[in-house]
PDB file of C-alpha atoms and ligand atoms in Angstrom:
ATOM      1  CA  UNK A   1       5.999 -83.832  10.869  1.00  0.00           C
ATOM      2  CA  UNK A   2       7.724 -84.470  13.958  1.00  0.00           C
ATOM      3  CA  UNK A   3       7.691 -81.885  17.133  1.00  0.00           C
ATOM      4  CA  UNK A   4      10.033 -78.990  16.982  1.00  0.00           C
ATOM      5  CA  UNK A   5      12.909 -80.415  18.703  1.00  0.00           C
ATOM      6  CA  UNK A   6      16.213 -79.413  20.487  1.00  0.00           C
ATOM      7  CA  UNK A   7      18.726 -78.331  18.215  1.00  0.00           C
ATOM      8  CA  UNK A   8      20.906 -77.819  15.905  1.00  0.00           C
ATOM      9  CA  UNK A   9      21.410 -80.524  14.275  1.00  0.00           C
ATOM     10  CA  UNK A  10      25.722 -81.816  13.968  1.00  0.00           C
ATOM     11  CA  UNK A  11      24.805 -84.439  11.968  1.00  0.00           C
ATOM     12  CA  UNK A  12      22.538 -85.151   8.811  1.00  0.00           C
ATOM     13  CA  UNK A  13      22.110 -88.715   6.777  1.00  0.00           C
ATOM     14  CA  UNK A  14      20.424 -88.875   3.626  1.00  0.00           C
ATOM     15  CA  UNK A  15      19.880 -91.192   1.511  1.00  0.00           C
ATOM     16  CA  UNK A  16      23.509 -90.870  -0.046  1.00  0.00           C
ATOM     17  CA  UNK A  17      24.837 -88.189   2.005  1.00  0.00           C
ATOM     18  CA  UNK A  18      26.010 -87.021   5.273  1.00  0.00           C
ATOM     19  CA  UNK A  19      25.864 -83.719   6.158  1.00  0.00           C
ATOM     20  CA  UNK A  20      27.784 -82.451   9.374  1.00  0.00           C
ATOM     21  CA  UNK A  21      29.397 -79.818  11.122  1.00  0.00           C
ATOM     22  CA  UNK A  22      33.036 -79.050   9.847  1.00  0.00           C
ATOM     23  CA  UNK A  23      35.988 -80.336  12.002  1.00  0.00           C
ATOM     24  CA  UNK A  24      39.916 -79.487  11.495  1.00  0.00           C
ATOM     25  CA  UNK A  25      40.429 -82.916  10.246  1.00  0.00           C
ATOM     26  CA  UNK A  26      38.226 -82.057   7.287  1.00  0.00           C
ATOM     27  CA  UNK A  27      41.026 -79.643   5.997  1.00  0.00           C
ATOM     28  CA  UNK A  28      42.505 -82.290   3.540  1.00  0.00           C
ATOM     29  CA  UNK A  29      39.724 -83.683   2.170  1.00  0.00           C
ATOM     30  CA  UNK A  30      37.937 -80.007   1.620  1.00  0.00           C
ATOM     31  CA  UNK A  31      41.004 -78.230  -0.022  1.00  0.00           C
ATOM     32  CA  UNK A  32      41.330 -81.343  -2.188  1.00  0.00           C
ATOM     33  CA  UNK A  33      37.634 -80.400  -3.301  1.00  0.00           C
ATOM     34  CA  UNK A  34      38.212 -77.134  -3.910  1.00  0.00           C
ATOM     35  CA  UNK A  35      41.386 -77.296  -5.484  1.00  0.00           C
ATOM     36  CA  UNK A  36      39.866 -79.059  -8.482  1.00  0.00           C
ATOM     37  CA  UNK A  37      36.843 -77.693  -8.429  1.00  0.00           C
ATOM     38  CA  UNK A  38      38.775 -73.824  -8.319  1.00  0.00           C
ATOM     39  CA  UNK A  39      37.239 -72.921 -11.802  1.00  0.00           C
ATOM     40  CA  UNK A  40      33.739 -73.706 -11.612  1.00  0.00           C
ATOM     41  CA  UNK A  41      33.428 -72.481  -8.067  1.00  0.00           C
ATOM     42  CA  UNK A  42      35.166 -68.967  -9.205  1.00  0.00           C
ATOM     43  CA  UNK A  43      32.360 -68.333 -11.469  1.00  0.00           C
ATOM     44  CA  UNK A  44      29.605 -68.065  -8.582  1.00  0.00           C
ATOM     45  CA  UNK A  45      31.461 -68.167  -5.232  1.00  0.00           C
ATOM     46  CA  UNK A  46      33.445 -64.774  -4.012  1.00  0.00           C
ATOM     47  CA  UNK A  47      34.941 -66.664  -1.308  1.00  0.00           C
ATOM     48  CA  UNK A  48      36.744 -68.502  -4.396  1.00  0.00           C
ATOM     49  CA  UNK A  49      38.945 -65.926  -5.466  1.00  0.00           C
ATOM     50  CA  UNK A  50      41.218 -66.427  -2.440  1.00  0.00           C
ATOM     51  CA  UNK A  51      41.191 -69.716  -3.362  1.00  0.00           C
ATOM     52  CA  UNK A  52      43.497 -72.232  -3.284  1.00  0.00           C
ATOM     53  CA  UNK A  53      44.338 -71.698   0.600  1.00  0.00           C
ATOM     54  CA  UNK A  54      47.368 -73.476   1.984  1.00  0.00           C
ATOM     55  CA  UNK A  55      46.275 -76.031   4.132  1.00  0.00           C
ATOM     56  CA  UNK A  56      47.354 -74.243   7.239  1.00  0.00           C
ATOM     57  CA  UNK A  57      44.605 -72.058   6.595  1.00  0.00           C
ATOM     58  CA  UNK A  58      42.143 -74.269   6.114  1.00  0.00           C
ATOM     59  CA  UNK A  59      42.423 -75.626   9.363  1.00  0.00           C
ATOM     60  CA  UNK A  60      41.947 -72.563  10.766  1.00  0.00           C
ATOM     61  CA  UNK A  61      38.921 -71.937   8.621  1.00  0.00           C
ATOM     62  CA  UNK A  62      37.830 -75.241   9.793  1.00  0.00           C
ATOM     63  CA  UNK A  63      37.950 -74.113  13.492  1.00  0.00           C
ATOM     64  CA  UNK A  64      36.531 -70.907  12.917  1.00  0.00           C
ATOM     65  CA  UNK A  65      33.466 -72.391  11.484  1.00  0.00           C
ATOM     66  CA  UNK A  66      33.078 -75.552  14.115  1.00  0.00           C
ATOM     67  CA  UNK A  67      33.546 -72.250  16.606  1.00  0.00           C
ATOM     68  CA  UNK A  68      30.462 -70.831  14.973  1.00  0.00           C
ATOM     69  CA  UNK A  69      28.529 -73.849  15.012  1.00  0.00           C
ATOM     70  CA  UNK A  70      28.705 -74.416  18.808  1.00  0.00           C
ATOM     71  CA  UNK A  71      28.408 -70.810  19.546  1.00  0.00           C
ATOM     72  CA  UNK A  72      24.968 -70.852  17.403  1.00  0.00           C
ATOM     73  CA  UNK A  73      26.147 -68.141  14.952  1.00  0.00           C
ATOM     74  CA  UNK A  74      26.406 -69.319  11.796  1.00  0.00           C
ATOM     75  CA  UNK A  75      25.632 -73.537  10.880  1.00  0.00           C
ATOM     76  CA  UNK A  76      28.412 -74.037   8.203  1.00  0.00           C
ATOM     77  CA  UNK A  77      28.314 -77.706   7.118  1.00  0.00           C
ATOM     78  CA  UNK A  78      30.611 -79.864   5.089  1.00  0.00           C
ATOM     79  CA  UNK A  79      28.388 -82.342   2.481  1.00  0.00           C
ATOM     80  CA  UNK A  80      29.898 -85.636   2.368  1.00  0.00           C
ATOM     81  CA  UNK A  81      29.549 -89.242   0.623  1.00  0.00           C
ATOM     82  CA  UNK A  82      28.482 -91.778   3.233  1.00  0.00           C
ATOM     83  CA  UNK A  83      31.289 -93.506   4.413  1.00  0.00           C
ATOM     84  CA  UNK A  84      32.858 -89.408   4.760  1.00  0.00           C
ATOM     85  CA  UNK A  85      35.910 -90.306   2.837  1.00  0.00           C
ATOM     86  CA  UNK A  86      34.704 -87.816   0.034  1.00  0.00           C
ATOM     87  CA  UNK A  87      33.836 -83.896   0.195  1.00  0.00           C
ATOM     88  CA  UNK A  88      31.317 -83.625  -2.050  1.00  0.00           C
ATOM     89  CA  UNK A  89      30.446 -80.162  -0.922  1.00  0.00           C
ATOM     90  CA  UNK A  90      30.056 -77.785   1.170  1.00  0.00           C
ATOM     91  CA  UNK A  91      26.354 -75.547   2.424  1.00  0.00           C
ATOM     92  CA  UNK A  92      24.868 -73.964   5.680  1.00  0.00           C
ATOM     93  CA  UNK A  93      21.811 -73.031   7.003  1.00  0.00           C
ATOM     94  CA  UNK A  94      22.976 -69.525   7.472  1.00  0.00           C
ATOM     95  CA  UNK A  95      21.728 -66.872  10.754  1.00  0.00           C
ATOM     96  CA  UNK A  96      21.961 -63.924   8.282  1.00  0.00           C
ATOM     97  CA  UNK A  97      18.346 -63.526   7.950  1.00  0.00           C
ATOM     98  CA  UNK A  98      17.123 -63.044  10.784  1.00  0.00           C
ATOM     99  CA  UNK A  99      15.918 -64.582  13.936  1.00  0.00           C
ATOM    100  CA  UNK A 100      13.202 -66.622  12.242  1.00  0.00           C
ATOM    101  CA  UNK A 101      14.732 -67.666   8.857  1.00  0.00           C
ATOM    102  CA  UNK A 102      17.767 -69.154   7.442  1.00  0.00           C
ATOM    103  CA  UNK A 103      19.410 -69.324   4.221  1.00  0.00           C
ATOM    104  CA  UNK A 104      20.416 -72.111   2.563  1.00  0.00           C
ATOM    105  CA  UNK A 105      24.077 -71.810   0.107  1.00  0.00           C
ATOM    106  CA  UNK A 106      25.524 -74.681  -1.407  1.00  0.00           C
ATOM    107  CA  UNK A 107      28.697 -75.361  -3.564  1.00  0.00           C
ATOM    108  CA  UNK A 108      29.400 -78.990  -5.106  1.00  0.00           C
ATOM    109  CA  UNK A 109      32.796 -80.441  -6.201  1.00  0.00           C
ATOM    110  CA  UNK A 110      32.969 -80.318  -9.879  1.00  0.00           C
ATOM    111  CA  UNK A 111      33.143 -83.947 -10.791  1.00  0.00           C
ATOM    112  CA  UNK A 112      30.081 -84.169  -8.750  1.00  0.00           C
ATOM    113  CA  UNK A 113      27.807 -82.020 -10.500  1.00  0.00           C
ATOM    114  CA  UNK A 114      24.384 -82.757 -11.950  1.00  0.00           C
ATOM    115  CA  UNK A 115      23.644 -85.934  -9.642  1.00  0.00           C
ATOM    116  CA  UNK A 116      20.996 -83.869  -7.822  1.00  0.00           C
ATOM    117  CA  UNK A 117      23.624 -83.792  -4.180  1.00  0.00           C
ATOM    118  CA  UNK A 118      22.702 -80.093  -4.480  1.00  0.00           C
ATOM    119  CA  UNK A 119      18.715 -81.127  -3.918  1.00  0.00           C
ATOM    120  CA  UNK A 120      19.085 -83.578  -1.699  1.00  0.00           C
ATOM    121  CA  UNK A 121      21.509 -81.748   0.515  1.00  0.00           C
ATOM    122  CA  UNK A 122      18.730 -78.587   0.409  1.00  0.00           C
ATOM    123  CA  UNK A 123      15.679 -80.565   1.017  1.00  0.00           C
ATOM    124  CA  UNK A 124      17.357 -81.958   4.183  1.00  0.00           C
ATOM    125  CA  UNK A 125      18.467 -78.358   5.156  1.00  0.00           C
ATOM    126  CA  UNK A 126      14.836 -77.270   4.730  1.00  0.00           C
ATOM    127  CA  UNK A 127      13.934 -80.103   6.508  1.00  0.00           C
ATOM    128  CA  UNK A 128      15.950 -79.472   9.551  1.00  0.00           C
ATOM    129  CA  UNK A 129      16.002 -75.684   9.424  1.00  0.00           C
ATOM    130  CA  UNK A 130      11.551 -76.548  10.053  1.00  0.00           C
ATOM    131  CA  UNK A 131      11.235 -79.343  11.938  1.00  0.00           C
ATOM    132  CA  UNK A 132      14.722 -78.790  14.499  1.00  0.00           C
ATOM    133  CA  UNK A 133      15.351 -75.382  14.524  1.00  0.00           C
ATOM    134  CA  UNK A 134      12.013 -74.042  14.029  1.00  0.00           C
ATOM    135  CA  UNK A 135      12.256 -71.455  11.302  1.00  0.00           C
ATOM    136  CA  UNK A 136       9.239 -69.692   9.710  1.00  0.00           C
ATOM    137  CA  UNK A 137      11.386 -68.967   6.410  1.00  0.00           C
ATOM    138  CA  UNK A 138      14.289 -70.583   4.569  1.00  0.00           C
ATOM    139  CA  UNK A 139      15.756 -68.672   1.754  1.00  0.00           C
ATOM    140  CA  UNK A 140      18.183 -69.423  -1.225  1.00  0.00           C
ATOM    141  CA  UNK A 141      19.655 -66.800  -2.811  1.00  0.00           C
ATOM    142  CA  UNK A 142      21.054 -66.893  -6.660  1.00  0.00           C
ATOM    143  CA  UNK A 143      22.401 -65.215  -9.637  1.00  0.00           C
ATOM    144  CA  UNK A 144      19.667 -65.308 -11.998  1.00  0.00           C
ATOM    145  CA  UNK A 145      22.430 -66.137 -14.345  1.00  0.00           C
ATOM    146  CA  UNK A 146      23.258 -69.287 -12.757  1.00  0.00           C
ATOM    147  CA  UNK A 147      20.704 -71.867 -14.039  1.00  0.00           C
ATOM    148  CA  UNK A 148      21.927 -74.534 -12.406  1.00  0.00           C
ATOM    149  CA  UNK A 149      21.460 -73.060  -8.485  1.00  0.00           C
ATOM    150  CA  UNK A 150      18.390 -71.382  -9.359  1.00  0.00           C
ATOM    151  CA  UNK A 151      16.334 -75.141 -10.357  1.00  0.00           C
ATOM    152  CA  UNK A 152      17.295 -76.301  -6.989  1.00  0.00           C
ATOM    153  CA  UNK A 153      14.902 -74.325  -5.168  1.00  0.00           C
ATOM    154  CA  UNK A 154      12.488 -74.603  -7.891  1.00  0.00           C
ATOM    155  CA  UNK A 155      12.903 -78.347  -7.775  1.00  0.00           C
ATOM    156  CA  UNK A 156      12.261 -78.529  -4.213  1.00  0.00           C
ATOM    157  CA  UNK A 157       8.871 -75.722  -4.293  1.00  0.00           C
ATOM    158  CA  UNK A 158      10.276 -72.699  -3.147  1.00  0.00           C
ATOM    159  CA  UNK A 159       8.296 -69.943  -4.360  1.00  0.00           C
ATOM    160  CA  UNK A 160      10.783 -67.207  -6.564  1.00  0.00           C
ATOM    161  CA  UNK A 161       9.828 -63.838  -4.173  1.00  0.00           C
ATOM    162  CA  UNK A 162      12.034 -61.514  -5.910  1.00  0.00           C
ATOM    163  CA  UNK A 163      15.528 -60.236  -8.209  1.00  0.00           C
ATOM    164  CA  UNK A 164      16.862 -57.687  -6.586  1.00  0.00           C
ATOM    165  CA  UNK A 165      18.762 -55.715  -8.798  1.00  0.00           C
ATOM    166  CA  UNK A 166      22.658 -55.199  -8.346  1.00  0.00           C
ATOM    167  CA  UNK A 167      21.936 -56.316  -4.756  1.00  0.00           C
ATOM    168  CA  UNK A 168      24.085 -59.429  -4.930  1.00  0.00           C
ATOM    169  CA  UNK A 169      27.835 -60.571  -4.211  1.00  0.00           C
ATOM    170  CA  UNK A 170      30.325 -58.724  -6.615  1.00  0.00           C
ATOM    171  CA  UNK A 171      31.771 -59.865  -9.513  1.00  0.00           C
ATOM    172  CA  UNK A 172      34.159 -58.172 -11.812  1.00  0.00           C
ATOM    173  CA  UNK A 173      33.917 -55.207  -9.436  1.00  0.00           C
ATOM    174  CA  UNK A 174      29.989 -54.683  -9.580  1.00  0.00           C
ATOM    175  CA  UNK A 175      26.869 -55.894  -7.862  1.00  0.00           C
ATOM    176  CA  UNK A 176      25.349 -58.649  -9.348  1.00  0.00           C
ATOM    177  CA  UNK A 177      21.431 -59.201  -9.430  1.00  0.00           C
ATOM    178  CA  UNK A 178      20.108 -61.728  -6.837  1.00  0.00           C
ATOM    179  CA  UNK A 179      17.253 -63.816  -6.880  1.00  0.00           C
ATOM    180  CA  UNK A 180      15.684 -64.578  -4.302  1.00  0.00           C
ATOM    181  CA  UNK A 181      13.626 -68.123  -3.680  1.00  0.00           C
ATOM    182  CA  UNK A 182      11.802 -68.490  -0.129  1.00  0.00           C
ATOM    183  CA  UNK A 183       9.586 -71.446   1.348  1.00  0.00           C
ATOM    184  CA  UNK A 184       7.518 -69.979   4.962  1.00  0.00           C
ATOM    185  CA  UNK A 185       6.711 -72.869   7.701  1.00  0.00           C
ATOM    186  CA  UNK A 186       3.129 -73.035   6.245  1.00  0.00           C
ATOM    187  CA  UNK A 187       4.255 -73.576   2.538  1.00  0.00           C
ATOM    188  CA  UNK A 188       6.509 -76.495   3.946  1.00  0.00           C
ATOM    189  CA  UNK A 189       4.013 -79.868   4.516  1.00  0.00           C
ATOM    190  CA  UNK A 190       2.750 -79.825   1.092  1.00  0.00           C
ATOM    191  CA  UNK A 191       6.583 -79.763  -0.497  1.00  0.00           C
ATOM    192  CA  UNK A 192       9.208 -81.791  -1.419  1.00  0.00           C
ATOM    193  CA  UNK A 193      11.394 -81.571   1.908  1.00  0.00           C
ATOM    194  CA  UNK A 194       8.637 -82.725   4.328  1.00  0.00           C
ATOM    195  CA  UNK A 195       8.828 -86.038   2.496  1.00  0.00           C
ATOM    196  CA  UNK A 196      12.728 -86.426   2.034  1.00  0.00           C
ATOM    197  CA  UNK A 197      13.971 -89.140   4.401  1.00  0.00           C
ATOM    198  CA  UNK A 198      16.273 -88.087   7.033  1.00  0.00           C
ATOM    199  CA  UNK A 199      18.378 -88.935  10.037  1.00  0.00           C
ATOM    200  CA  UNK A 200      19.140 -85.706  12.251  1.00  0.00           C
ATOM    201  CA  UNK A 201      21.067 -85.951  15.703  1.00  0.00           C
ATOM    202  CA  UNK A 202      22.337 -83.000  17.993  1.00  0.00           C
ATOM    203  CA  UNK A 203      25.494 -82.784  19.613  1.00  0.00           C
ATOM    204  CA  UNK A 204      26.072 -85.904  21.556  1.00  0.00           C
ATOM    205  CA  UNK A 205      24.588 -87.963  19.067  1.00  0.00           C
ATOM    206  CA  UNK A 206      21.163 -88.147  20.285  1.00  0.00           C
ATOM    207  CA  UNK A 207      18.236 -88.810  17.714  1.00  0.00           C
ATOM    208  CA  UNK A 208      16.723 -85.478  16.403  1.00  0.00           C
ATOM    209  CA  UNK A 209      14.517 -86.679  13.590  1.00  0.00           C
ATOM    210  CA  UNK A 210      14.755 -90.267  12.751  1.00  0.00           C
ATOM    211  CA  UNK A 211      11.894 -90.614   9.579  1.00  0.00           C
ATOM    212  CA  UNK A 212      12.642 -94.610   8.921  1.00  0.00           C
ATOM    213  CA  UNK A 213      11.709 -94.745  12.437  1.00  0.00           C
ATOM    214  CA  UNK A 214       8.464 -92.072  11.848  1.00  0.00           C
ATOM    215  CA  UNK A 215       7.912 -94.494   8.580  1.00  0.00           C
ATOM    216  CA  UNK A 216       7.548 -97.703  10.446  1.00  0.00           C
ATOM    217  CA  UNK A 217       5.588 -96.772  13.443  1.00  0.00           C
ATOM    218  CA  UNK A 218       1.915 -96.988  13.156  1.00  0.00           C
ATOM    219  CA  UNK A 219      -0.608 -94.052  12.443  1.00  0.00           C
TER     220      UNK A 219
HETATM  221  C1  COA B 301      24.895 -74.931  -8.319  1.00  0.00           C
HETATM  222  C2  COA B 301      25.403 -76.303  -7.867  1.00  0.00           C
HETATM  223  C3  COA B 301      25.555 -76.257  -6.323  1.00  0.00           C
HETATM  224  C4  COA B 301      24.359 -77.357  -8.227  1.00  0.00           C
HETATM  225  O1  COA B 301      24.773 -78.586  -7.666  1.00  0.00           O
HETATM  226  P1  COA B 301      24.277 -79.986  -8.283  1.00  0.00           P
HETATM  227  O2  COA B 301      24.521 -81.028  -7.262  1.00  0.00           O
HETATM  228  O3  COA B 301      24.835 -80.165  -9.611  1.00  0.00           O
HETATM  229  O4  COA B 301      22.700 -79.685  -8.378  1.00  0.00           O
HETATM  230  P2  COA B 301      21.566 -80.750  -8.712  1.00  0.00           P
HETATM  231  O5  COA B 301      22.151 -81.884  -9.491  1.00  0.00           O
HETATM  232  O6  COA B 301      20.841 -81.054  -7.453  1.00  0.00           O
HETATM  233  O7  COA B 301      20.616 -79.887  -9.637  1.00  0.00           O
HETATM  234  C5  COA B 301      21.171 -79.154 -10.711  1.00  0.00           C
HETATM  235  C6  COA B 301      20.126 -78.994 -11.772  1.00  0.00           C
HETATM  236  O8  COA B 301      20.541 -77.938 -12.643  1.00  0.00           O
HETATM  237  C7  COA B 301      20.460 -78.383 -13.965  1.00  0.00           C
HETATM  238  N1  COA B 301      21.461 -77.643 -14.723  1.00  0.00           N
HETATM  239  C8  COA B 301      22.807 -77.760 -14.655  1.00  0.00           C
HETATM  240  N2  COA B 301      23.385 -76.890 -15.487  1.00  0.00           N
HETATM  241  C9  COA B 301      22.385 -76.202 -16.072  1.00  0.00           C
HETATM  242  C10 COA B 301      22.340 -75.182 -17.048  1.00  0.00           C
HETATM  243  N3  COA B 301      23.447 -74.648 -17.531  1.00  0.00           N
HETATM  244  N4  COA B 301      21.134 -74.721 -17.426  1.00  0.00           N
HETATM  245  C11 COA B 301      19.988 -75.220 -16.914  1.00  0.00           C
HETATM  246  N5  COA B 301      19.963 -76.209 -15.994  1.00  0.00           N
HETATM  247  C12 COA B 301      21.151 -76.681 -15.579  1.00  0.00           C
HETATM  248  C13 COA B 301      20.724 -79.866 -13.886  1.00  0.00           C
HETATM  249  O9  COA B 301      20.255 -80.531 -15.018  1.00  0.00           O
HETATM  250  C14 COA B 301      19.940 -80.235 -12.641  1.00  0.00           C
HETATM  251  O10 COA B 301      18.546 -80.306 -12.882  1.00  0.00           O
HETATM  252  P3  COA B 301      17.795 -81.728 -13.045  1.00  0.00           P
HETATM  253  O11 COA B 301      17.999 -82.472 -11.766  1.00  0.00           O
HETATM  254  O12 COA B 301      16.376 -81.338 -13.264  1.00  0.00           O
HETATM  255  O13 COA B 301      18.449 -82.409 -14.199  1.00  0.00           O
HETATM  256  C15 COA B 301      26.760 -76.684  -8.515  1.00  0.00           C
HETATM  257  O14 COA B 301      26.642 -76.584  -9.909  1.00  0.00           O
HETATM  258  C16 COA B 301      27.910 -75.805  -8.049  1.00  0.00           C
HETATM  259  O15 COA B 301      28.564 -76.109  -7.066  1.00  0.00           O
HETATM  260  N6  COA B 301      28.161 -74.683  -8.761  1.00  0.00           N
HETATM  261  C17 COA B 301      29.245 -73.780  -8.384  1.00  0.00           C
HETATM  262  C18 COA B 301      28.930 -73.061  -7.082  1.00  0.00           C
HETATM  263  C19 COA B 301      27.572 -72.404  -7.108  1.00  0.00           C
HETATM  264  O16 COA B 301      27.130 -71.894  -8.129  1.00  0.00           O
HETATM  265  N7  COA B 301      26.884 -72.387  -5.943  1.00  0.00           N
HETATM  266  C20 COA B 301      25.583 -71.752  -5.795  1.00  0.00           C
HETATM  267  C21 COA B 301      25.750 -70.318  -5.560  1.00  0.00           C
HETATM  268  S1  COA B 301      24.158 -69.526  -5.390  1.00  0.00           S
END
């Protein structure tokens, strides 16, 4: 594991994906996402129902959350193929739980789905949100209904701490149940993201965590 470094981190490779902090430009390219994904993102996300936003909007949603990435408040970031001429998704290593944790939410476009982007894209999260930022705890938080969320956790070793009862987002006008899956700093070496290969680099591009480079050097 590298040393806890200076973050957070703009910019994430993966093996197919690059994760990074929303800009304006985005707009297109997200609302085209969402627009045809509007159906299977209604069924989990409560953000969806507003959905689908003029693109006017989206920009300004787009600032908003590049406004609370450089202000450290919230880490909102757009998933992309690559080359970044494809949304593939959207997740964040979310501030809302606490000093020393973060939660990790994730959405995918629907003719994306079931190509493991969710894992990947969470395994580098995890990785980052350990090894950059420093956390003791990343969360993900679920419907137990929704199978599909809940085995990316499980795929990646978090440990299933709880279902809180009617303690989730609303849906149909009531609480939904929430699950809630949790990994701790000391959990993390023996688990899936401390081996996931990643590129990380802060704001002006500089090298965060660099594995390939980690993987070639001697022991
Ligand atoms: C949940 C979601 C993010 C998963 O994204 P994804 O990229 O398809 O996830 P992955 O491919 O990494 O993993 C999904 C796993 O769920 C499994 N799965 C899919 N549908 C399932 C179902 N109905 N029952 C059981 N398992 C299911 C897949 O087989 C896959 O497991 P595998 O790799 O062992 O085969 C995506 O379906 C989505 O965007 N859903 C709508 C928004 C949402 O629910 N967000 C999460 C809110 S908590």
């Amino acid at each position: 594991m590298s040393e806890t470094q200076l973050g957070p981190a703009y910019r994430i490779e993966t093996e197919r994906l690059v994760l990074r902090c929303w800009e304006p430009r985005d707009a297109q390219l997200l609302k085209d996402a969402i627009d045809l994904s509007l159906e299977h993102l209604r069924e989990w996300m409560p953000w969806a129902e507003h959905e689908p936003e003029p693109l006017d909007v989206k920009i300004k949603r787009l600032r908003q959350f590049r406004a609370f990435f450089d202000l450290d408040k919230d880490y909102i970031y757009a998933i992309f193929d690559r080359d970044e001429s494809l949304v593939i998704g959207g997740s964040g290593l979310h501030t809302r739980r606490g000093d020393n944790a973060r939660e990790i939410g994730y959405w995918i476009r629907a003719d994306h789905i079931n190509l493991g982007y969710a894992t990947e894209a969470s395994a580098a999260l995890t990785k980052v949100a350990f090894e950059v930022d420093g956390m003791d705890r990343v969360e993900i938080h679920c419907s137990p209904k929704n199978l599909a969320s809940s085995s990316v956790p499980q795929k990646l070793g978090f440990v299933h701490e709880a279902t809180l009862r009617r303690r989730g987002p609303i849906k149909d006008g009531q609480p939904v149940d929430s699950m809630i899956w949790s990994m701790h700093a000391s959990d993390y070496p023996l688990q899936a993201p401390a081996r996931t290969e990643v590129r990380a680099y802060d704001a002006f591009g500089e090298v965060l965590i660099d594995e390939r480079r980690a993987a070639s050097s001697p022991e």
